[in-house]
CSV table of C-alpha atoms and ligand atoms in Angstrom, one decimal:
chain,number,residue,atom,x,y,z
A,46,MET,CA,6.8,4.7,-43.9
A,47,THR,CA,3.6,2.7,-43.7
A,48,THR,CA,2.7,2.9,-40.1
A,49,ASP,CA,2.6,6.7,-39.9
A,50,THR,CA,-1.1,7.4,-40.0
A,51,THR,CA,-0.6,10.9,-38.5
A,52,GLY,CA,1.6,12.1,-41.3
A,53,THR,CA,3.7,14.0,-38.8
A,54,ALA,CA,7.1,12.3,-39.2
A,55,ALA,CA,9.1,10.2,-41.5
A,56,ARG,CA,11.2,7.2,-40.3
A,57,ASP,CA,14.1,9.3,-39.2
A,58,GLY,CA,11.9,11.7,-37.2
A,59,ALA,CA,12.2,14.5,-39.8
A,60,PRO,CA,8.9,16.0,-41.0
A,61,ARG,CA,7.5,14.3,-44.0
A,62,PRO,CA,7.7,16.7,-47.0
A,63,GLY,CA,4.2,17.9,-47.8
A,64,GLY,CA,2.8,16.6,-44.5
A,65,PRO,CA,1.3,18.8,-41.7
A,66,ALA,CA,4.6,18.9,-39.8
A,67,ASP,CA,6.2,20.5,-42.9
A,68,SER,CA,3.3,23.0,-43.4
A,69,PRO,CA,3.9,26.8,-43.4
A,70,PHE,CA,2.2,27.0,-40.0
A,71,VAL,CA,4.4,24.4,-38.2
A,72,ARG,CA,7.5,25.7,-40.1
A,73,ALA,CA,6.8,29.3,-38.9
A,74,CYS,CA,6.3,28.0,-35.3
A,75,ARG,CA,9.8,26.4,-35.6
A,76,ARG,CA,11.3,29.6,-37.1
A,77,GLU,CA,12.0,27.9,-40.4
A,78,PRO,CA,11.6,29.6,-43.8
A,79,VAL,CA,8.0,29.7,-45.1
A,80,PRO,CA,6.5,30.3,-48.6
A,81,HIS,CA,4.1,32.7,-47.0
A,82,THR,CA,3.0,33.9,-43.5
A,83,PRO,CA,0.6,31.3,-42.2
A,84,VAL,CA,-2.7,32.5,-40.8
A,85,TRP,CA,-5.5,31.1,-38.7
A,86,PHE,CA,-8.0,32.8,-36.3
A,87,MET,CA,-8.7,32.1,-32.6
A,88,ARG,CA,-12.4,31.2,-32.4
A,89,GLN,CA,-12.5,30.6,-36.1
A,90,ALA,CA,-14.8,27.6,-35.4
A,91,GLY,CA,-17.8,29.3,-34.0
A,92,ARG,CA,-20.6,31.8,-34.0
A,93,SER,CA,-19.5,34.0,-36.9
A,94,LEU,CA,-20.3,31.2,-39.2
A,95,PRO,CA,-24.0,30.5,-40.2
A,96,GLU,CA,-23.1,26.9,-40.9
A,97,TYR,CA,-21.9,26.6,-37.3
A,98,ARG,CA,-25.1,28.2,-35.9
A,99,GLU,CA,-27.2,25.8,-37.9
A,100,ILE,CA,-25.4,22.7,-36.7
A,101,ARG,CA,-25.4,23.8,-33.1
A,102,ALA,CA,-29.1,24.9,-33.2
A,103,ASN,CA,-30.3,22.2,-30.9
A,104,VAL,CA,-27.2,20.9,-29.2
A,105,GLY,CA,-25.7,22.3,-26.0
A,106,MET,CA,-22.0,23.5,-26.1
A,107,LEU,CA,-20.6,20.7,-23.8
A,108,GLU,CA,-22.6,18.0,-25.6
A,109,SER,CA,-21.3,19.2,-29.0
A,110,CYS,CA,-17.7,19.0,-27.6
A,111,ARG,CA,-18.3,15.3,-26.7
A,112,ARG,CA,-19.6,14.2,-30.1
A,113,PRO,CA,-16.7,13.4,-32.4
A,114,ASP,CA,-18.8,13.7,-35.6
A,115,LEU,CA,-19.9,17.3,-34.6
A,116,VAL,CA,-16.4,18.3,-33.4
A,117,ALA,CA,-14.9,17.2,-36.7
A,118,GLU,CA,-17.5,19.0,-38.8
A,119,ILE,CA,-17.3,22.2,-36.9
A,120,THR,CA,-13.5,22.1,-36.9
A,121,LEU,CA,-13.5,21.7,-40.7
A,122,GLN,CA,-16.0,24.5,-41.4
A,123,PRO,CA,-13.5,27.4,-41.2
A,124,VAL,CA,-10.8,25.4,-43.1
A,125,ARG,CA,-13.2,24.8,-46.0
A,126,ARG,CA,-14.6,28.4,-46.0
A,127,HIS,CA,-11.5,30.5,-45.4
A,128,GLY,CA,-8.5,28.4,-46.5
A,129,VAL,CA,-6.7,29.0,-43.2
A,130,ASP,CA,-3.3,27.4,-42.7
A,131,ALA,CA,-4.4,25.5,-39.6
A,132,ALA,CA,-7.5,24.0,-38.0
A,133,ILE,CA,-8.1,24.3,-34.3
A,134,LEU,CA,-10.0,21.6,-32.5
A,135,PHE,CA,-13.5,22.5,-31.6
A,136,SER,CA,-13.7,22.2,-27.9
A,137,ASP,CA,-13.5,24.5,-24.8
A,138,ILE,CA,-11.0,25.1,-22.1
A,139,VAL,CA,-13.4,23.7,-19.4
A,140,VAL,CA,-13.9,20.3,-21.2
A,141,PRO,CA,-11.1,18.6,-19.3
A,142,VAL,CA,-12.2,20.1,-16.0
A,143,ALA,CA,-15.6,18.7,-16.5
A,144,ALA,CA,-14.0,15.3,-17.3
A,145,ALA,CA,-12.1,15.7,-14.1
A,146,GLY,CA,-15.4,15.7,-12.2
A,147,VAL,CA,-16.2,19.4,-11.8
A,148,ASP,CA,-19.9,20.2,-12.2
A,149,LEU,CA,-20.1,23.0,-14.7
A,150,ASP,CA,-22.0,24.2,-17.8
A,151,ILE,CA,-21.2,26.6,-20.7
A,152,VAL,CA,-24.0,29.1,-20.7
A,153,PRO,CA,-24.7,30.8,-24.1
A,154,GLY,CA,-23.7,34.5,-24.0
A,155,THR,CA,-22.0,34.0,-20.6
A,156,GLY,CA,-19.4,31.3,-20.7
A,157,PRO,CA,-18.5,28.6,-18.2
A,158,VAL,CA,-20.5,28.5,-15.0
A,159,VAL,CA,-19.4,26.3,-12.1
A,160,ALA,CA,-22.0,24.8,-9.7
A,161,GLU,CA,-19.8,24.8,-6.6
A,162,PRO,CA,-16.9,27.2,-6.8
A,163,VAL,CA,-13.6,26.0,-5.4
A,164,ARG,CA,-13.0,27.2,-1.8
A,165,THR,CA,-11.2,24.5,0.2
A,166,ALA,CA,-8.5,21.8,-0.1
A,167,GLU,CA,-11.3,19.2,-0.3
A,168,ASP,CA,-12.7,21.0,-3.3
A,169,VAL,CA,-9.2,20.7,-4.9
A,170,GLU,CA,-9.0,17.1,-4.1
A,171,ARG,CA,-12.2,16.4,-5.8
A,172,ILE,CA,-10.7,17.5,-9.2
A,173,ARG,CA,-9.6,14.0,-10.4
A,174,PRO,CA,-6.5,13.4,-12.5
A,175,ILE,CA,-7.7,12.4,-16.0
A,176,GLY,CA,-6.5,9.9,-18.6
A,177,ARG,CA,-7.4,9.0,-22.2
A,178,ASP,CA,-10.5,7.1,-21.2
A,179,ASP,CA,-12.0,10.2,-19.6
A,180,VAL,CA,-11.8,12.2,-22.8
A,181,SER,CA,-12.0,9.4,-25.4
A,182,TYR,CA,-14.3,11.6,-27.5
A,183,VAL,CA,-11.4,14.1,-27.9
A,184,ASP,CA,-9.0,11.3,-28.9
A,185,GLU,CA,-11.6,10.0,-31.4
A,186,ALA,CA,-12.3,13.5,-32.8
A,187,VAL,CA,-8.6,14.3,-33.3
A,188,ARG,CA,-8.1,11.0,-35.2
A,189,LEU,CA,-11.1,11.6,-37.5
A,190,LEU,CA,-9.8,15.1,-38.2
A,191,VAL,CA,-6.1,14.2,-38.8
A,192,ALA,CA,-7.3,11.7,-41.4
A,193,GLU,CA,-9.6,14.3,-43.0
A,194,LEU,CA,-7.3,17.3,-42.9
A,195,GLY,CA,-4.4,15.8,-44.8
A,196,ALA,CA,-1.6,18.4,-45.1
A,197,THR,CA,-3.5,21.0,-43.0
A,198,PRO,CA,-2.2,20.9,-39.4
A,199,LEU,CA,-4.6,20.5,-36.5
A,200,ILE,CA,-4.0,22.6,-33.4
A,201,GLY,CA,-4.9,21.1,-30.0
A,202,PHE,CA,-5.4,23.3,-27.0
A,203,ALA,CA,-6.1,23.6,-23.3
A,204,GLY,CA,-6.7,26.4,-20.8
A,205,ALA,CA,-3.7,27.3,-18.6
A,206,PRO,CA,-3.9,26.9,-14.8
A,207,PHE,CA,-4.5,30.5,-14.0
A,208,THR,CA,-7.4,31.0,-16.5
A,209,LEU,CA,-9.0,27.7,-15.4
A,210,ALA,CA,-8.6,28.5,-11.7
A,211,SER,CA,-10.3,31.9,-12.3
A,212,TYR,CA,-13.4,30.1,-13.7
A,213,LEU,CA,-13.3,27.6,-10.8
A,214,VAL,CA,-12.9,30.1,-8.0
A,215,GLU,CA,-15.1,32.8,-9.4
A,216,GLY,CA,-17.8,30.3,-10.4
A,217,GLY,CA,-18.1,32.0,-13.8
A,218,PRO,CA,-16.6,34.8,-15.9
A,219,SER,CA,-15.2,37.8,-13.9
A,220,ARG,CA,-13.9,41.2,-14.9
A,221,THR,CA,-11.7,41.8,-11.8
A,222,HIS,CA,-10.8,38.2,-10.9
A,223,ALA,CA,-11.3,39.4,-7.3
A,224,LYS,CA,-12.1,36.1,-5.6
A,225,THR,CA,-9.3,34.4,-7.5
A,226,LYS,CA,-6.7,37.0,-6.5
A,227,ALA,CA,-8.0,37.0,-2.9
A,228,LEU,CA,-7.4,33.2,-2.7
A,229,MET,CA,-4.0,33.6,-4.4
A,230,TYR,CA,-2.8,36.2,-2.0
A,231,GLY,CA,-4.6,35.0,1.1
A,232,GLN,CA,-4.1,31.3,0.8
A,233,PRO,CA,-1.1,30.7,-1.3
A,234,GLU,CA,-0.8,27.0,-0.3
A,235,LEU,CA,-4.3,26.3,-1.4
A,236,TRP,CA,-3.7,28.4,-4.6
A,237,HIS,CA,-0.6,26.4,-5.5
A,238,ALA,CA,-2.4,23.1,-4.8
A,239,LEU,CA,-5.2,24.1,-7.1
A,240,CYS,CA,-2.9,25.2,-9.9
A,241,ALA,CA,-0.7,22.1,-9.5
A,242,ARG,CA,-3.8,19.9,-9.9
A,243,LEU,CA,-5.0,21.9,-12.9
A,244,ALA,CA,-1.6,21.7,-14.5
A,245,GLU,CA,-1.7,17.9,-14.1
A,246,VAL,CA,-5.2,17.7,-15.7
A,247,THR,CA,-4.1,20.1,-18.5
A,248,LEU,CA,-0.9,18.2,-19.3
A,249,SER,CA,-2.8,14.9,-19.5
A,250,PHE,CA,-5.4,16.5,-21.8
A,251,LEU,CA,-2.7,17.9,-24.1
A,252,ARG,CA,-0.9,14.5,-24.2
A,253,VAL,CA,-4.1,12.8,-25.3
A,254,GLN,CA,-4.4,15.3,-28.2
A,255,ILE,CA,-0.8,14.9,-29.2
A,256,GLY,CA,-1.1,11.1,-29.0
A,257,ALA,CA,-4.0,11.3,-31.4
A,258,GLY,CA,-2.0,13.3,-33.8
A,259,VAL,CA,-2.4,17.1,-33.4
A,260,SER,CA,0.5,19.0,-35.1
A,261,ALA,CA,0.8,21.8,-32.4
A,262,VAL,CA,-0.8,22.8,-29.1
A,263,GLN,CA,-1.9,26.2,-27.8
A,264,LEU,CA,-2.1,27.0,-24.1
A,265,PHE,CA,-4.7,29.7,-23.5
A,266,ASP,CA,-4.0,31.8,-20.5
A,267,SER,CA,-6.5,34.4,-21.6
A,268,TRP,CA,-6.8,36.2,-18.3
A,269,ALA,CA,-3.1,36.2,-17.1
A,270,GLY,CA,-2.9,39.8,-18.1
A,271,ALA,CA,-4.8,40.6,-14.8
A,272,LEU,CA,-1.5,40.0,-13.0
A,273,SER,CA,1.7,42.1,-12.5
A,274,GLU,CA,4.9,40.4,-13.8
A,275,ALA,CA,6.1,39.7,-10.3
A,276,ASP,CA,2.8,38.0,-9.3
A,277,TYR,CA,2.7,36.1,-12.6
A,278,ARG,CA,6.2,34.8,-11.9
A,279,ARG,CA,5.4,33.8,-8.4
A,280,TYR,CA,1.9,32.4,-8.6
A,281,VAL,CA,1.4,31.3,-12.2
A,282,LEU,CA,4.6,30.7,-14.1
A,283,PRO,CA,5.7,27.5,-12.2
A,284,HIS,CA,2.4,25.9,-13.1
A,285,SER,CA,2.3,26.9,-16.8
A,286,THR,CA,5.9,25.7,-16.9
A,287,THR,CA,4.8,22.3,-15.7
A,288,VAL,CA,2.5,22.1,-18.7
A,289,LEU,CA,4.7,23.5,-21.4
A,290,SER,CA,8.0,22.1,-20.3
A,291,GLY,CA,6.3,18.8,-19.7
A,292,LEU,CA,5.7,18.7,-23.5
A,293,ALA,CA,9.2,19.6,-24.4
A,294,ASP,CA,9.8,16.1,-25.8
A,295,ALA,CA,6.4,15.7,-27.5
A,296,GLY,CA,7.7,16.9,-30.9
A,297,VAL,CA,5.0,19.5,-31.6
A,298,PRO,CA,5.3,23.3,-31.3
A,299,ARG,CA,3.8,24.9,-28.2
A,300,ILE,CA,2.0,28.3,-28.4
A,301,HIS,CA,1.4,30.3,-25.2
A,302,PHE,CA,-1.3,33.0,-25.4
A,303,GLY,CA,-2.9,35.6,-23.2
A,304,VAL,CA,-4.6,38.9,-23.4
A,305,GLY,CA,-3.3,42.2,-21.9
A,306,THR,CA,0.1,40.5,-21.4
A,307,ALA,CA,2.5,43.2,-22.7
A,308,GLU,CA,4.4,43.1,-19.4
A,309,LEU,CA,4.4,39.3,-19.3
A,310,LEU,CA,5.6,38.4,-22.8
A,311,GLY,CA,9.1,37.5,-21.8
A,312,ALA,CA,7.9,35.4,-18.9
A,313,MET,CA,5.3,33.6,-21.0
A,314,GLY,CA,8.1,32.6,-23.4
A,315,GLU,CA,10.2,31.3,-20.5
A,316,ALA,CA,7.4,29.0,-19.5
A,317,GLY,CA,8.5,26.7,-22.3
A,318,ALA,CA,6.8,28.1,-25.4
A,319,ASP,CA,8.0,27.9,-29.0
A,320,VAL,CA,5.6,30.7,-30.0
A,321,VAL,CA,4.2,33.5,-27.9
A,322,GLY,CA,0.7,34.9,-28.7
A,323,VAL,CA,0.5,38.7,-28.6
A,324,ASP,CA,-2.7,40.7,-28.3
A,325,TRP,CA,-3.3,43.9,-30.4
A,326,ARG,CA,-1.8,46.3,-27.8
A,327,THR,CA,1.8,45.5,-28.5
A,328,PRO,CA,3.3,45.8,-32.0
A,329,LEU,CA,5.0,42.6,-33.1
A,330,ASP,CA,8.4,44.2,-33.5
A,331,VAL,CA,8.3,45.5,-30.0
A,332,ALA,CA,6.9,42.1,-28.7
A,333,THR,CA,9.7,40.1,-30.3
A,334,ARG,CA,12.3,42.3,-28.6
A,335,ARG,CA,10.6,41.4,-25.3
A,336,ILE,CA,10.3,37.8,-26.1
A,337,GLY,CA,13.8,37.3,-27.6
A,338,PRO,CA,15.2,35.6,-30.7
A,339,ASP,CA,14.5,32.0,-29.7
A,340,ARG,CA,10.7,32.2,-30.1
A,341,ALA,CA,8.2,32.9,-32.9
A,342,VAL,CA,5.3,35.2,-32.4
A,343,GLN,CA,1.6,34.8,-33.2
A,344,GLY,CA,-0.9,37.7,-33.7
A,345,ASN,CA,-2.1,40.4,-33.6
A,346,LEU,CA,-4.9,42.1,-35.5
A,347,ASP,CA,-7.5,43.7,-33.2
A,348,PRO,CA,-10.7,41.6,-33.7
A,349,THR,CA,-12.8,44.7,-33.7
A,350,VAL,CA,-10.9,46.0,-36.8
A,351,LEU,CA,-12.7,43.3,-38.8
A,352,LEU,CA,-15.9,45.3,-38.2
A,353,ALA,CA,-14.3,48.4,-39.9
A,354,PRO,CA,-14.3,49.2,-43.6
A,355,TRP,CA,-12.1,47.0,-45.8
A,356,SER,CA,-9.5,49.8,-46.4
A,357,VAL,CA,-8.9,49.9,-42.6
A,358,VAL,CA,-8.6,46.1,-42.4
A,359,GLU,CA,-6.2,46.1,-45.3
A,360,THR,CA,-3.9,48.8,-43.8
A,361,GLU,CA,-3.8,47.0,-40.5
A,362,VAL,CA,-3.1,43.5,-42.1
A,363,ARG,CA,-0.2,45.0,-44.1
A,364,ARG,CA,1.2,46.7,-41.0
A,365,ILE,CA,1.1,43.5,-39.0
A,366,VAL,CA,2.7,41.3,-41.7
A,367,LYS,CA,5.5,43.9,-42.0
A,368,GLN,CA,6.1,44.2,-38.2
A,369,GLY,CA,6.0,40.4,-38.0
A,370,ARG,CA,9.1,40.3,-40.2
A,371,ALA,CA,11.1,41.5,-37.2
A,372,ALA,CA,10.3,38.2,-35.5
A,373,PRO,CA,12.2,34.9,-36.2
A,374,GLY,CA,8.8,33.4,-37.1
A,375,HIS,CA,5.3,34.8,-37.5
A,376,VAL,CA,1.9,33.2,-37.4
A,377,PHE,CA,-0.7,35.7,-38.4
A,378,ASN,CA,-3.8,35.7,-36.1
A,379,LEU,CA,-6.1,38.0,-34.2
A,380,GLY,CA,-5.1,39.5,-30.9
A,381,HIS,CA,-8.0,37.6,-29.3
A,382,GLY,CA,-10.9,35.5,-30.7
A,383,VAL,CA,-13.2,36.3,-33.6
A,384,LEU,CA,-16.3,38.3,-32.4
A,385,PRO,CA,-19.6,36.6,-33.2
A,386,GLU,CA,-20.8,39.6,-35.3
A,387,THR,CA,-17.8,39.4,-37.7
A,388,ASP,CA,-18.7,39.0,-41.4
A,389,PRO,CA,-17.1,35.7,-42.4
A,390,GLU,CA,-16.4,37.1,-45.9
A,391,VAL,CA,-13.9,39.5,-44.2
A,392,LEU,CA,-12.1,36.6,-42.6
A,393,THR,CA,-11.7,34.9,-46.0
A,394,ARG,CA,-10.4,38.1,-47.5
A,395,VAL,CA,-7.9,38.5,-44.7
A,396,VAL,CA,-6.5,35.0,-45.3
A,397,ALA,CA,-6.0,35.8,-49.0
A,398,LEU,CA,-4.4,39.2,-48.3
A,399,VAL,CA,-2.0,37.8,-45.7
A,400,HIS,CA,-0.9,35.1,-48.2
A,401,GLU,CA,-0.6,37.6,-51.0
A,402,VAL,CA,1.4,40.3,-49.2
A,403,SER,CA,3.7,37.8,-47.5
A,404,ALA,CA,4.4,35.5,-50.5
A,405,ARG,CA,8.2,34.9,-50.7
A,406,ARG,CA,9.7,34.5,-54.1
A,407,ALA,CA,10.6,30.9,-54.9
A,408,GLU,CA,14.4,31.5,-55.0
A,409,GLN,CA,14.2,32.8,-51.4
A,410,GLY,CA,12.8,29.4,-50.3
B,689,CP3,O1,-10.8,28.7,-31.5
B,689,CP3,C1,-11.7,27.9,-31.9
B,689,CP3,O2,-12.4,28.1,-32.9
B,689,CP3,C2,-11.9,26.6,-31.1
B,689,CP3,C3,-12.9,26.6,-30.2
B,689,CP3,C4,-12.8,27.3,-28.8
B,689,CP3,C5,-13.9,27.5,-28.1
B,689,CP3,N1,-13.5,28.0,-26.8
B,689,CP3,C6,-15.3,27.3,-28.5
B,689,CP3,C7,-16.4,28.0,-27.8
B,689,CP3,C8,-11.7,27.6,-28.1
B,689,CP3,C9,-10.2,27.6,-28.5
B,689,CP3,C10,-12.1,28.1,-26.8
B,689,CP3,C11,-11.2,28.5,-25.7
B,689,CP3,C12,-11.8,29.3,-24.6
B,689,CP3,N2,-13.0,29.1,-23.9
B,689,CP3,C13,-11.1,30.3,-24.0
B,689,CP3,C14,-9.7,30.8,-24.3
B,689,CP3,C15,-9.8,31.6,-25.5
B,689,CP3,C16,-10.3,33.0,-25.3
B,689,CP3,O3,-11.3,33.3,-25.9
B,689,CP3,O4,-9.8,33.7,-24.4
B,689,CP3,C17,-11.9,30.8,-22.9
B,689,CP3,C18,-11.6,31.9,-22.0
B,689,CP3,C19,-13.1,30.0,-22.9
B,689,CP3,C20,-14.3,30.0,-22.0
B,689,CP3,C21,-15.5,30.4,-22.8
B,689,CP3,N3,-16.2,29.4,-23.4
B,689,CP3,C22,-16.0,31.6,-23.0
B,689,CP3,C23,-15.5,33.0,-22.5
B,689,CP3,C24,-17.1,31.4,-23.9
B,689,CP3,C25,-18.0,32.4,-24.6
B,689,CP3,C26,-19.3,32.7,-23.9
B,689,CP3,C27,-20.3,33.3,-24.9
B,689,CP3,O5,-21.2,32.6,-25.3
B,689,CP3,O6,-20.0,34.5,-25.4
B,689,CP3,C28,-17.3,30.0,-24.1
B,689,CP3,C29,-18.2,29.3,-24.9
B,689,CP3,C30,-17.7,28.9,-26.3
B,689,CP3,N4,-16.5,28.3,-26.5
B,689,CP3,C31,-18.3,29.1,-27.5
B,689,CP3,C32,-17.5,28.6,-28.5
B,689,CP3,C33,-17.8,28.5,-30.0
B,689,CP3,C34,-19.7,29.8,-27.7
B,689,CP3,C35,-20.7,28.8,-27.3
B,689,CP3,C36,-21.9,28.8,-28.3
B,689,CP3,O7,-21.6,28.8,-29.5
B,689,CP3,O8,-23.0,28.7,-27.8
């Protein structure tokens, strides 16, 4: 087919052999047989790489997210260096919120800081719905990357309503999410209005990325583990479902990830995920029992293990690959993002080791 510039599908809608939609990563997400367990790392594009620090030396974080040439280069750096099975778009969860009109910055060493935290219905109303034109730099960056990456799939992403709401209500990072929970419990109508608006922005943002050719999307609900399952189901699940189920017909796998979510794994799958991300606290065989047979899992090496001697890393990688076999599909990853102090050489060795210990014999497909 000649019009298929994204390489995701052949004329009949089936993945094109050898294209990104037929890659080990996408196949594992779909619970199809794979030649080896695919591996990528959350925050692989970032401060553990000297080439990243160099290119970012004089450019602010938000500005770099808005320059397609920089986004493409930073996204490609870990693919070149480590040979990971997927690229993840270089951006940040607050990029669409800034495009929606919220005054914020990403402060080095701190994270997102919001000038005027959300307190009222008027504050919610000021968060505008977004379209392609509001994030044209993302559309452009994805198109550049898809052309450059060839058979390597590109993962698009967004922050989930709860995690975004936490930054907007707290005004910045928070350990307890106290203001967020106070608003959630004390003003449930306002809470639901805020999350509904954020879900709308997030869905639009992911649709732009899918339209431009990403092969999968990940919804980061990094801080959802702050909630009990009952509160998660009541205050968060409906909004994350709006996003994930809203993409059911988009034709790309949807990954749903959070930290400290052992009690939420089942519910996070129910939100409409094809793959549930698992942090290091829950072994993957236990996690897959909680999630059920209809979803793949992603994870779950403790990022701090990468700072330990190689023999420790090796033992842990082998354990995780083995426990991942209990799941109907496994994408190897960390349980949370790469720490800035990680030696990039160790990441490269982990990729090679995962591939080696998981290689299936050809006759097994
Ligand atoms: O995974 C990747 O390599 C893609 C890039 C990516 C970034 N942020 C780049 C970034 C992704 C997927 C994110 C998502 C993100 N951003 C999340 C969800 C994932 C998670 O870690 O739980 C969250 C909660 C944020 C908010 C945020 N932005 C934080 C907590 C920070 C770190 C603050 C710090 O400096 O320690 C940021 C800034 C940020 N986002 C950096 C990068 C590379 C560091 C900024 C810099 O290099 O100056």
